[in-house]
Amino acid sequence: MRSYKAKMVEPIRLISREEREAALDEAGYNAFNLDARDVYIDLLTDSGTGTMSADQWAAMIRGDEAYAGSESFHRLADSVSDVMGFDYVIPTHQGRGAENVLYGTLLEEGDVVPNNSHFDTTRAHVVNQGAEPIDCPSPAARDPDSTDPFKGNFDLDAGWALVEEVGEDAIPVVVLTITNNSVAGQPVSMENIEAVAEFATEIDALFVIDACRFAENAHFIKEREPGYEDVSIADIAREQFAHADAITMSGKKDALVNIGGFAAMRDETLYEHAKQRAILYEGFPTYGGLSGRDIDAMAVGLREAVTPPYVEERVEQVAELGDLLSERDVPVYLPTGGHAVYLDASEIFPHIPKDQFPGQELVCALYLEGGVRGVELGGFAFPGTDRPDLVRLALPRRTYSYEHLEHIAETAASVLDNAEEYSGLEIVEEPPMKELRHFSAKLEPVSE
Ligand SMILES: *Cc1c(COP(=O)(O)O)cnc(C)c1O
């Protein structure tokens, strides 16, 4: 059951198979190069692609566009204080803006930053300060068959081994990403959050939470962690942040907006320092590169994210897609995470060698069979690594219906049926920065 109905609709269309073939050829077999109008169901990302509520749209009309000290800013500060428990907030144009402001303030050349897993922009901002990002994922994360309920956890053994190796003075900040985006959107337990906070305290480091999907994480804690069954999502959400010194947030995730983000912190001195960097890169620290109306939409969205039954329905819809795919024998990464279902391309295309990009071939096949756009997060996106060839189908929030999910599952099933028709890809044109090649490289089917 869904606790909302549509007030506004946006037409989408499934163009013909011939048109899809032509569009994909034109796009160089790279779904990032497709025009959105040629995509029927767009699962490229859940970032900024969701549907806002009537209350959010109404709040936008109230937006105060004052350059400094706007009412919109104060409403956001109240929301952040009520929902997350931080006294100081700096709005930014999106999550990476918050990363630039905070990590630019906290890090110096030669520092080392452990994180359960760095999201790619977080990693880039740590590197951009001359510091070294180190991932400390739970060993369960690497095991697709593990039924561990909190595969997103930070591995404290790895954390302590790092301290042993580089010394605690080299580690000014410890980061925890909830949910763990780079590990299939898997959650982090409250027990682990507390243990990481303690670890940070013991080595005299600041404890920062990458809070993008804090509401989805709270839902998993309520569902899976003993003692939280009867605690409200709002209370769990606040408890997650109780031990953190600061957070970075992308409003495009669990603040339910199309653009926006913020950094928030407890310490006034850190706030004063971060504000200076915010002025340089984002704008005056009460608007941070956003219009007042965008800030108001975010202030309302944050509260909606912890108001039942929003997040329960959200995470259930993702699980529903996972079930529809599993019922059709499509191999998916289990358990499903908070925002996306991941398909295992090497199982669907066992005849395609890794260097012919089975994951990217699967992205193309899903588009050809049913106009569905996903994204490859395997050997094509991460060259030179041995990452499994997974394809992510990320669900925008409050956007698609059950019938759409059925279409996605049917599409994946028909790819599975026609698997032998797909033969792998080779790169024909590549940008100079290999790490970013998946955004713009052009490919073509391998010649027999
Ligand atoms: C999306 C995301 C970011 C960056 O936020 P943007 O709004 O895309 O700049 C940082 N960390 C995580 C975990 C994310 O999912």
Coordinates of N, CA, C and O and ligand atoms in Angstrom, one line a residue, residues 45-48 92-99 117-122 125 177-182 210-213 248-253 259-261 339 392, ligand 1:
T45 N 20.0 6.9 -11.1 CA 20.4 7.3 -9.7 C 19.1 7.6 -8.9 O 18.1 7.9 -9.5
D46 N 19.2 7.6 -7.6 CA 18.1 8.1 -6.7 C 18.5 9.5 -6.2 O 17.8 10.0 -5.3
S47 N 19.5 10.1 -6.8 CA 20.0 11.4 -6.3 C 19.3 12.6 -7.0 O 19.5 12.9 -8.2
G48 N 18.4 13.2 -6.3 CA 17.7 14.4 -6.8 C 16.6 14.1 -7.8 O 16.1 15.0 -8.5
T92 N 24.6 24.1 1.5 CA 25.5 24.0 0.3 C 24.7 23.6 -0.9 O 23.6 23.1 -0.8
H93 N 25.3 23.8 -2.1 CA 24.5 23.5 -3.3 C 24.2 22.0 -3.4 O 23.2 21.7 -4.0
Q94 N 25.0 21.1 -2.9 CA 24.7 19.7 -2.8 C 25.7 19.0 -1.9 O 26.5 19.7 -1.2
G95 N 25.6 17.7 -1.8 CA 26.5 17.0 -0.8 C 28.0 17.3 -1.0 O 28.7 17.5 0.0
R96 N 28.4 17.3 -2.2 CA 29.9 17.4 -2.4 C 30.3 18.8 -2.0 O 31.5 19.0 -1.7
G97 N 29.4 19.8 -2.1 CA 29.8 21.2 -1.6 C 30.0 21.1 -0.1 O 30.9 21.8 0.4
A98 N 29.2 20.3 0.6 CA 29.4 20.2 2.1 C 30.7 19.5 2.4 O 31.4 19.8 3.3
E99 N 31.1 18.5 1.5 CA 32.3 17.8 1.7 C 33.5 18.8 1.5 O 34.5 18.8 2.3
S117 N 33.3 3.0 3.9 CA 33.6 3.1 2.4 C 33.3 4.5 2.0 O 32.2 5.0 2.1
H118 N 34.4 5.1 1.3 CA 34.2 6.4 0.8 C 33.3 6.4 -0.4 O 33.5 5.6 -1.3
F119 N 32.3 7.3 -0.5 CA 31.6 7.5 -1.7 C 32.5 8.2 -2.6 O 33.5 8.9 -2.2
D120 N 32.3 8.2 -4.0 CA 33.4 8.7 -4.9 C 33.7 10.2 -4.7 O 34.8 10.6 -4.8
T121 N 32.6 11.0 -4.5 CA 33.0 12.4 -4.3 C 33.7 12.7 -2.9 O 34.5 13.6 -2.8
T122 N 33.4 11.9 -1.9 CA 34.0 12.0 -0.6 C 35.5 11.7 -0.8 O 36.4 12.4 -0.3
H125 N 37.3 14.5 -2.5 CA 37.5 15.7 -1.7 C 38.6 15.4 -0.6 O 39.4 16.3 -0.3
T177 N 29.7 6.3 6.8 CA 28.7 6.6 5.7 C 27.5 5.7 6.0 O 27.6 4.5 5.9
I178 N 26.3 6.4 6.2 CA 25.1 5.6 6.5 C 24.0 6.0 5.5 O 23.8 7.2 5.3
T179 N 23.4 5.1 4.9 CA 23.8 3.7 4.6 C 25.1 3.7 3.8 O 25.5 4.8 3.3
N180 N 25.7 2.5 3.6 CA 27.0 2.5 2.9 C 26.7 2.3 1.4 O 26.5 1.3 0.9
N181 N 26.7 3.5 0.8 CA 26.4 3.6 -0.7 C 27.3 2.7 -1.5 O 26.8 1.9 -2.4
S182 N 28.6 2.7 -1.3 CA 29.5 1.9 -2.1 C 29.4 0.4 -1.8 O 30.0 -0.4 -2.6
D210 N 28.6 10.7 7.2 CA 28.1 11.1 5.9 C 26.6 10.6 5.9 O 26.3 9.4 5.9
A211 N 25.7 11.6 6.1 CA 24.4 11.3 6.5 C 23.4 11.1 5.4 O 22.2 11.0 5.7
C212 N 23.8 11.1 4.1 CA 22.9 11.1 3.0 C 21.6 10.3 3.1 O 20.6 10.7 2.8
R213 N 21.8 9.0 3.6 CA 20.6 8.1 3.7 C 20.3 7.8 5.1 O 20.1 6.6 5.5
T248 N 28.0 15.6 6.9 CA 27.8 16.1 5.6 C 26.5 15.5 5.0 O 26.3 14.3 5.3
M249 N 25.7 16.3 4.3 CA 24.4 15.8 3.9 C 24.2 16.2 2.4 O 24.4 17.4 2.1
S250 N 23.7 15.2 1.6 CA 23.2 15.6 0.3 C 21.7 15.6 0.4 O 21.0 14.6 0.7
G251 N 21.1 16.8 0.2 CA 19.6 16.9 0.3 C 18.9 16.1 -0.8 O 17.7 15.8 -0.7
K252 N 19.7 15.7 -1.8 CA 19.1 15.0 -3.0 C 18.8 13.5 -2.6 O 18.2 12.8 -3.4
K253 N 19.2 13.1 -1.4 CA 18.9 11.8 -1.0 C 17.7 11.9 0.1 O 16.6 12.2 -0.3
I259 N 17.6 19.4 -5.4 CA 19.0 20.0 -5.3 C 19.1 20.5 -3.9 O 18.2 21.0 -3.3
G260 N 20.4 20.5 -3.4 CA 20.6 21.0 -2.1 C 21.5 20.1 -1.2 O 21.6 18.9 -1.5
G261 N 22.0 20.6 -0.1 CA 22.8 19.8 0.8 C 23.2 20.7 2.0 O 22.8 21.9 2.0
H339 N 18.4 1.8 -1.2 CA 18.0 2.7 -2.3 C 18.1 2.1 -3.7 O 17.7 2.7 -4.7
R392 N 23.7 -1.3 -11.0 CA 22.8 -0.8 -10.0 C 21.5 -0.2 -10.6 O 21.5 0.5 -11.6
Ligands
LIG1 C1 25.3 11.4 -3.2 C2 26.3 11.2 -2.1 C3 27.3 12.2 -1.8 C4 27.4 13.4 -2.6 O1 26.3 14.2 -2.7 P1 25.9 15.1 -4.0 O2 24.6 15.7 -3.6 O3 25.7 14.1 -5.1 O4 27.0 16.0 -4.2 C5 28.2 11.9 -0.8 N1 28.1 10.8 -0.1 C6 27.2 9.8 -0.3 C7 27.1 8.5 0.5 C8 26.3 10.0 -1.4 O5 25.4 9.0 -1.7

